[in-house]
Amino acid sequence: MARLVLHIGTHKTGTTWVQDCLAAARAPLAQAQVIYPDLSPHSGHHGFLTDWIALPAAYATPGGGRAGLARLARQLRDSEATLLLSSEELSRAGGPGGYTDLDVLRSLFAGYDILVLCV
């Protein structure tokens, strides 16, 4: 079963450093079946959240937004891979009005084992 790990570190807790380290380790992580998507030039995954949260235009990337999440979910659903997403913007959860809609995330990743880390 595919797994989704959401690292939702809150603002000003070292999340960017964690994201930089994960981005630098993308290749060895992939060898261990841990997928840390590349949304260059950013090491985090704020670009997947632009459909929900008004973020600076620099975070809007091709392959991002809800469509990008849906594409990843479809690609990995029948695998044993772990998809690791990291964005402090995920800690702004709740729905309409500038918050990530976790119900939509849950439906996009139906069938995944989901773990949320807030560290």
Backbone as ProteinMPNN parsed JSONL, in Angstrom:
{"seq_chain_A": "MARLVLHIGTHKTGTTWVQDCLAAARAPLAQAQVIYPDLSPHSGHHGFLTDWIALPAAYATPGGGRAGLARLARQLRDSEATLLLSSEELSRAGGPGGYTDLDVLRSLFAGYDILVLCV", "coords_chain_A": {"N_chain_A": [[0.844, -1.176, 0.0], [0.545, 2.193, -0.835], [2.027, 5.023, 0.768], [1.442, 8.163, 2.368], [3.168, 10.79, 3.645], [2.76, 13.624, 5.438], [4.508, 16.359, 6.175], [4.02, 18.862, 8.289], [5.241, 21.025, 9.511], [5.134, 23.844, 11.618], [5.294, 27.435, 11.09], [8.492, 29.012, 11.367], [9.945, 27.018, 12.715], [12.116, 25.624, 11.851], [11.457, 24.301, 9.542], [12.089, 24.911, 6.852], [14.808, 24.278, 6.729], [14.677, 21.504, 7.141], [13.292, 20.827, 4.791], [15.177, 21.639, 2.868], [17.223, 19.795, 3.412], [15.9, 17.367, 2.82], [15.38, 17.768, 0.088], [17.991, 17.838, -0.891], [18.649, 15.224, -0.483], [17.17, 13.793, -2.262], [17.688, 11.811, -4.301], [18.922, 9.49, -2.91], [16.767, 9.011, -1.196], [14.775, 8.277, -3.026], [15.813, 5.845, -3.903], [15.189, 4.331, -1.736], [12.523, 4.103, -2.026], [11.149, 6.383, -1.238], [9.506, 9.159, -2.103], [10.226, 12.406, -2.767], [8.901, 15.044, -4.043], [10.016, 17.252, -6.671], [9.758, 20.595, -6.745], [11.137, 22.739, -7.868], [12.062, 26.186, -7.962], [11.906, 25.85, -5.255], [12.382, 24.173, -2.138], [10.434, 23.132, -0.547], [6.906, 22.179, -0.541], [4.934, 24.089, -1.104], [3.839, 24.891, -3.484], [1.949, 22.978, -4.213], [-0.27, 23.781, -2.881], [-1.47, 26.04, -3.792], [-4.024, 26.301, -4.862], [-5.656, 26.55, -2.716], [-4.603, 28.349, -0.852], [-3.708, 31.736, -0.746], [-0.819, 32.388, -1.979], [2.452, 33.832, -2.612], [3.101, 34.56, -6.07], [5.394, 33.314, -6.97], [5.393, 30.751, -5.965], [3.627, 29.295, -7.482], [3.717, 26.679, -9.639], [4.387, 24.779, -12.632], [2.706, 21.724, -12.747], [1.924, 21.832, -10.186], [-0.455, 22.682, -7.572], [-3.831, 21.459, -6.99], [-4.286, 19.679, -9.092], [-1.731, 18.683, -9.58], [-1.267, 17.286, -7.209], [-3.265, 15.335, -7.449], [-2.33, 13.978, -9.709], [0.107, 12.884, -8.736], [-0.966, 11.232, -6.74], [-2.417, 9.364, -8.269], [-0.316, 8.21, -9.781], [1.239, 6.863, -7.878], [-0.444, 5.289, -6.368], [-0.841, 2.434, -6.542], [1.526, 1.397, -5.661], [4.357, 0.565, -3.548], [5.494, 2.736, -2.561], [6.519, 5.608, -0.612], [5.2, 8.716, -0.386], [6.427, 11.791, 0.31], [5.547, 14.824, 1.508], [6.201, 18.213, 2.207], [5.369, 21.126, 3.834], [5.049, 24.122, 5.535], [2.751, 25.475, 5.177], [0.77, 23.589, 5.182], [0.048, 23.393, 7.813], [-1.818, 25.275, 8.152], [-4.699, 24.514, 8.215], [-8.107, 23.615, 7.277], [-10.094, 24.522, 5.384], [-12.208, 26.467, 3.163], [-11.247, 29.887, 2.516], [-8.529, 30.389, 2.674], [-7.14, 28.232, 3.744], [-5.676, 25.003, 3.832], [-7.547, 22.369, 2.5], [-8.167, 19.655, 4.14], [-9.955, 17.563, 3.866], [-10.26, 17.319, 1.108], [-7.634, 16.604, 0.445], [-7.537, 14.119, 1.738], [-9.43, 12.714, 0.217], [-8.222, 12.771, -2.331], [-6.05, 11.147, -1.841], [-7.136, 8.687, -1.247], [-7.1, 5.356, -0.132], [-4.466, 5.345, 0.49], [-2.05, 4.906, 3.085], [-1.905, 7.211, 5.545], [0.157, 9.531, 7.166], [0.623, 12.135, 9.429], [2.956, 14.522, 10.264], [3.944, 16.818, 12.634], [6.442, 18.596, 13.332]], "CA_chain_A": [[0.0, 0.0, 0.0], [1.283, 3.457, -0.868], [1.931, 5.832, 1.977], [1.61, 9.605, 2.254], [3.629, 11.45, 4.865], [2.628, 15.076, 5.365], [5.273, 17.096, 7.181], [3.301, 20.13, 8.367], [5.922, 21.868, 10.489], [4.611, 25.203, 11.695], [6.227, 28.499, 10.718], [9.609, 29.391, 12.238], [10.377, 25.88, 13.537], [13.177, 24.911, 11.149], [10.894, 23.509, 8.449], [12.833, 25.145, 5.607], [16.042, 23.496, 6.825], [14.286, 20.11, 6.901], [12.983, 20.719, 3.364], [16.446, 21.714, 2.131], [17.911, 18.505, 3.595], [15.163, 16.353, 2.058], [15.611, 18.024, -1.336], [19.372, 17.438, -1.187], [18.725, 13.757, -0.386], [16.106, 13.251, -3.105], [18.105, 10.574, -4.992], [18.962, 8.331, -2.011], [15.41, 8.734, -0.719], [14.077, 7.547, -4.092], [16.311, 4.467, -3.886], [14.485, 3.665, -0.639], [11.107, 4.234, -2.364], [10.565, 7.577, -0.625], [9.444, 10.15, -3.17], [10.152, 13.798, -2.319], [8.757, 15.709, -5.339], [10.82, 18.43, -6.983], [9.029, 21.781, -7.187], [12.169, 23.776, -7.962], [13.294, 26.35, -7.196], [11.625, 25.746, -3.82], [12.612, 22.834, -1.597], [9.181, 22.693, 0.06], [5.814, 21.85, -1.449], [3.878, 25.105, -1.052], [3.231, 24.968, -4.816], [0.789, 22.091, -4.297], [-1.354, 24.327, -2.07], [-1.87, 27.34, -4.33], [-5.466, 26.334, -5.131], [-6.35, 26.809, -1.46], [-4.014, 29.431, -0.066], [-3.145, 32.821, -1.554], [0.622, 32.453, -1.761], [3.121, 34.613, -3.656], [3.082, 33.936, -7.398], [6.611, 32.51, -7.157], [5.141, 29.364, -5.56], [2.826, 28.616, -8.508], [4.639, 25.969, -10.524], [3.769, 23.751, -13.47], [2.646, 20.451, -12.03], [1.517, 22.077, -8.806], [-1.877, 22.776, -7.305], [-4.607, 20.244, -6.742], [-4.071, 18.752, -10.213], [-0.44, 18.028, -9.355], [-1.459, 16.301, -6.14], [-4.056, 14.229, -8.0], [-1.441, 13.219, -10.599], [0.992, 12.081, -7.881], [-1.769, 10.195, -6.08], [-2.693, 8.311, -9.263], [0.932, 7.55, -10.175], [1.838, 6.044, -6.821], [-1.481, 4.591, -5.601], [-0.688, 0.974, -6.528], [2.928, 1.072, -5.39], [4.763, 0.469, -2.143], [6.272, 3.952, -2.305], [6.095, 6.611, 0.359], [5.24, 10.076, -0.901], [6.708, 12.703, 1.419], [5.289, 16.223, 1.182], [6.543, 19.081, 3.33], [5.059, 22.549, 3.713], [4.475, 24.708, 6.732], [1.402, 25.927, 4.827], [-0.166, 22.518, 5.541], [-0.416, 23.585, 9.192], [-2.956, 26.189, 8.06], [-5.714, 23.603, 7.679], [-9.476, 23.873, 7.661], [-11.036, 24.65, 4.287], [-12.292, 27.723, 2.424], [-10.79, 31.094, 3.191], [-7.084, 30.454, 2.83], [-6.637, 27.106, 4.523], [-5.643, 23.741, 3.095], [-8.722, 21.539, 2.746], [-7.685, 18.298, 4.413], [-10.914, 16.589, 3.334], [-9.906, 17.106, -0.296], [-6.397, 15.811, 0.451], [-7.879, 12.742, 2.109], [-10.1, 12.058, -0.911], [-7.23, 12.576, -3.395], [-5.145, 10.066, -1.454], [-7.916, 7.539, -0.77], [-6.375, 4.104, -0.31], [-3.112, 5.519, 1.023], [-1.804, 4.982, 4.52], [-1.514, 8.616, 5.699], [0.772, 9.925, 8.432], [0.858, 13.572, 9.529], [4.01, 14.866, 11.225], [4.092, 18.239, 12.94], [7.661, 18.716, 14.147]], "C_chain_A": [[0.894, 1.246, 0.0], [1.04, 4.236, 0.42], [2.125, 7.298, 1.623], [2.035, 10.119, 3.612], [3.54, 12.942, 4.611], [3.417, 15.693, 6.506], [4.697, 18.506, 7.197], [3.928, 21.067, 9.392], [5.405, 23.293, 10.469], [5.711, 26.213, 11.378], [7.263, 28.745, 11.814], [10.031, 28.273, 13.189], [11.456, 25.051, 12.845], [12.701, 24.097, 9.963], [11.675, 23.689, 7.148], [14.14, 24.361, 5.604], [15.753, 22.022, 6.548], [14.018, 19.903, 5.409], [14.253, 20.758, 2.518], [17.211, 20.39, 2.225], [17.225, 17.399, 2.797], [15.383, 16.525, 0.559], [17.014, 17.581, -1.739], [19.522, 15.919, -1.202], [17.703, 13.069, -1.29], [16.5, 11.916, -3.754], [18.208, 9.384, -4.042], [17.595, 8.002, -1.412], [14.651, 7.908, -1.759], [14.535, 6.092, -4.163], [15.635, 3.653, -2.791], [12.968, 3.755, -0.816], [10.411, 5.338, -1.582], [10.659, 8.678, -1.674], [9.252, 11.531, -2.541], [10.111, 14.651, -3.59], [9.582, 16.99, -5.454], [9.916, 19.534, -7.515], [9.994, 22.964, -7.237], [11.563, 25.086, -8.463], [13.106, 26.187, -5.69], [11.839, 24.316, -3.333], [11.364, 22.265, -0.936], [8.095, 22.53, -0.992], [4.643, 22.82, -1.365], [3.129, 25.181, -2.385], [2.052, 24.033, -5.014], [-0.44, 22.701, -3.627], [-1.921, 25.623, -2.62], [-3.344, 27.413, -4.714], [-6.261, 26.687, -3.882], [-5.882, 28.074, -0.757], [-3.424, 30.467, -1.015], [-1.677, 32.983, -1.181], [1.243, 33.331, -2.839], [3.187, 33.83, -4.968], [4.294, 33.043, -7.641], [6.397, 31.045, -6.787], [4.305, 28.595, -6.576], [3.778, 27.983, -9.514], [3.867, 25.025, -11.434], [3.796, 22.422, -12.707], [2.235, 20.611, -10.584], [0.008, 22.103, -8.665], [-2.524, 21.421, -7.067], [-4.405, 19.215, -7.85], [-2.751, 18.004, -10.06], [-0.522, 16.971, -8.273], [-2.22, 15.084, -6.661], [-3.19, 13.351, -8.907], [-0.51, 12.325, -9.788], [0.232, 10.933, -7.228], [-2.048, 9.041, -7.033], [-1.429, 7.522, -9.591], [1.413, 6.545, -9.138], [0.852, 5.138, -6.093], [-1.244, 3.086, -5.489], [0.74, 0.53, -6.252], [3.141, 0.868, -3.891], [5.547, 1.712, -1.727], [5.67, 4.777, -1.175], [6.275, 7.969, -0.291], [5.377, 11.003, 0.295], [6.525, 14.128, 0.932], [5.553, 17.068, 2.414], [6.211, 20.527, 3.002], [4.482, 23.034, 5.024], [3.076, 25.247, 6.45], [0.361, 24.846, 5.111], [-0.67, 22.664, 6.973], [-1.56, 24.591, 9.254], [-4.124, 25.416, 7.465], [-7.117, 24.058, 8.051], [-10.468, 24.053, 6.543], [-11.043, 26.024, 3.663], [-11.768, 28.91, 3.233], [-9.301, 31.114, 3.448], [-6.487, 29.352, 3.669], [-6.674, 25.846, 3.671], [-6.846, 22.888, 3.482], [-8.282, 20.082, 2.903], [-8.662, 17.226, 3.948], [-10.621, 16.287, 1.866], [-8.627, 16.282, -0.384], [-6.689, 14.35, 0.752], [-8.552, 12.022, 0.945], [-9.134, 11.823, -2.075], [-6.353, 11.362, -3.115], [-5.894, 8.9, -0.811], [-7.146, 6.262, -1.093], [-4.937, 4.166, 0.156], [-3.137, 5.386, 2.538], [-1.226, 6.38, 4.745], [-0.993, 8.867, 7.105], [1.026, 11.423, 8.381], [1.876, 13.81, 10.627], [4.051, 16.368, 11.405], [5.263, 18.362, 13.9], [8.458, 19.919, 13.691]], "O_chain_A": [[1.87, 1.327, 0.745], [-0.004, 4.118, 1.061], [2.871, 7.636, 0.703], [1.347, 9.909, 4.61], [4.163, 13.465, 3.686], [3.038, 15.566, 7.671], [4.863, 19.26, 6.239], [3.221, 21.818, 10.064], [5.257, 23.883, 9.399], [6.898, 25.888, 11.396], [6.964, 28.696, 13.007], [10.427, 28.532, 14.325], [11.684, 23.899, 13.215], [13.456, 23.285, 9.427], [11.898, 22.72, 6.421], [14.535, 23.832, 4.565], [16.49, 21.367, 5.811], [14.468, 18.915, 4.828], [14.388, 19.996, 1.56], [17.778, 19.923, 1.237], [17.897, 16.582, 2.166], [15.554, 15.542, -0.161], [17.201, 17.01, -2.813], [20.419, 15.388, -1.857], [17.406, 11.889, -1.102], [15.701, 10.979, -3.747], [17.629, 8.339, -4.337], [17.3, 6.837, -1.149], [13.962, 6.95, -1.409], [13.734, 5.203, -4.45], [15.519, 2.433, -2.899], [12.214, 3.512, 0.127], [9.218, 5.24, -1.294], [11.751, 9.076, -2.08], [8.251, 11.79, -1.873], [11.158, 14.954, -4.162], [9.809, 17.702, -4.476], [9.371, 19.419, -8.612], [9.706, 24.043, -6.718], [10.654, 25.081, -9.294], [14.056, 26.37, -4.928], [11.514, 23.361, -4.038], [11.245, 21.05, -0.781], [8.335, 22.721, -2.185], [3.49, 22.422, -1.534], [1.939, 25.494, -2.42], [1.229, 24.268, -5.898], [-1.546, 22.185, -3.793], [-2.77, 26.245, -1.981], [-3.866, 28.516, -4.878], [-7.422, 27.084, -3.982], [-6.677, 28.782, -0.139], [-2.726, 30.122, -1.968], [-1.341, 33.634, -0.192], [0.624, 33.554, -3.879], [3.313, 32.605, -4.974], [4.221, 32.109, -8.439], [7.143, 30.181, -7.247], [4.275, 27.365, -6.538], [4.555, 28.681, -10.165], [2.81, 24.523, -11.055], [4.805, 22.062, -12.099], [2.201, 19.636, -9.833], [-0.718, 21.609, -9.528], [-1.856, 20.393, -6.959], [-4.357, 18.014, -7.582], [-2.669, 16.817, -10.378], [0.069, 15.898, -8.39], [-1.868, 13.945, -6.355], [-3.302, 12.126, -8.878], [-0.348, 11.146, -10.104], [0.721, 9.805, -7.168], [-1.93, 7.876, -6.655], [-1.47, 6.294, -9.669], [1.939, 5.489, -9.491], [1.263, 4.305, -5.285], [-1.438, 2.523, -4.411], [1.116, -0.596, -6.577], [2.215, 0.987, -3.089], [6.183, 1.734, -0.673], [4.492, 4.658, -0.837], [7.379, 8.329, -0.7], [4.532, 10.997, 1.191], [7.252, 14.592, 0.053], [5.18, 16.696, 3.527], [6.703, 21.085, 2.021], [3.547, 22.442, 5.563], [2.296, 25.456, 7.379], [-0.819, 25.161, 5.266], [-1.716, 22.112, 7.313], [-2.2, 24.741, 10.295], [-4.496, 25.652, 6.315], [-7.301, 24.794, 9.02], [-11.642, 23.745, 6.75], [-10.009, 26.692, 3.627], [-11.839, 28.929, 4.462], [-8.85, 31.8, 4.365], [-5.418, 29.532, 4.251], [-7.598, 25.649, 2.881], [-7.127, 22.71, 4.667], [-8.058, 19.377, 1.92], [-8.254, 16.1, 3.664], [-10.721, 15.14, 1.43], [-8.539, 15.361, -1.196], [-6.154, 13.452, 0.102], [-8.279, 10.845, 0.707], [-9.212, 10.788, -2.738], [-5.962, 10.64, -4.032], [-5.36, 8.211, 0.058], [-6.609, 6.108, -2.19], [-4.258, 3.14, 0.211], [-4.13, 5.715, 3.186], [-0.172, 6.705, 4.199], [-1.608, 8.475, 8.096], [1.582, 11.928, 7.406], [1.702, 13.371, 11.763], [4.179, 17.111, 10.432], [5.104, 18.25, 15.115], [9.52, 20.202, 14.244]]}, "name": "protein", "num_of_chains": 1, "seq": "MARLVLHIGTHKTGTTWVQDCLAAARAPLAQAQVIYPDLSPHSGHHGFLTDWIALPAAYATPGGGRAGLARLARQLRDSEATLLLSSEELSRAGGPGGYTDLDVLRSLFAGYDILVLCV"}
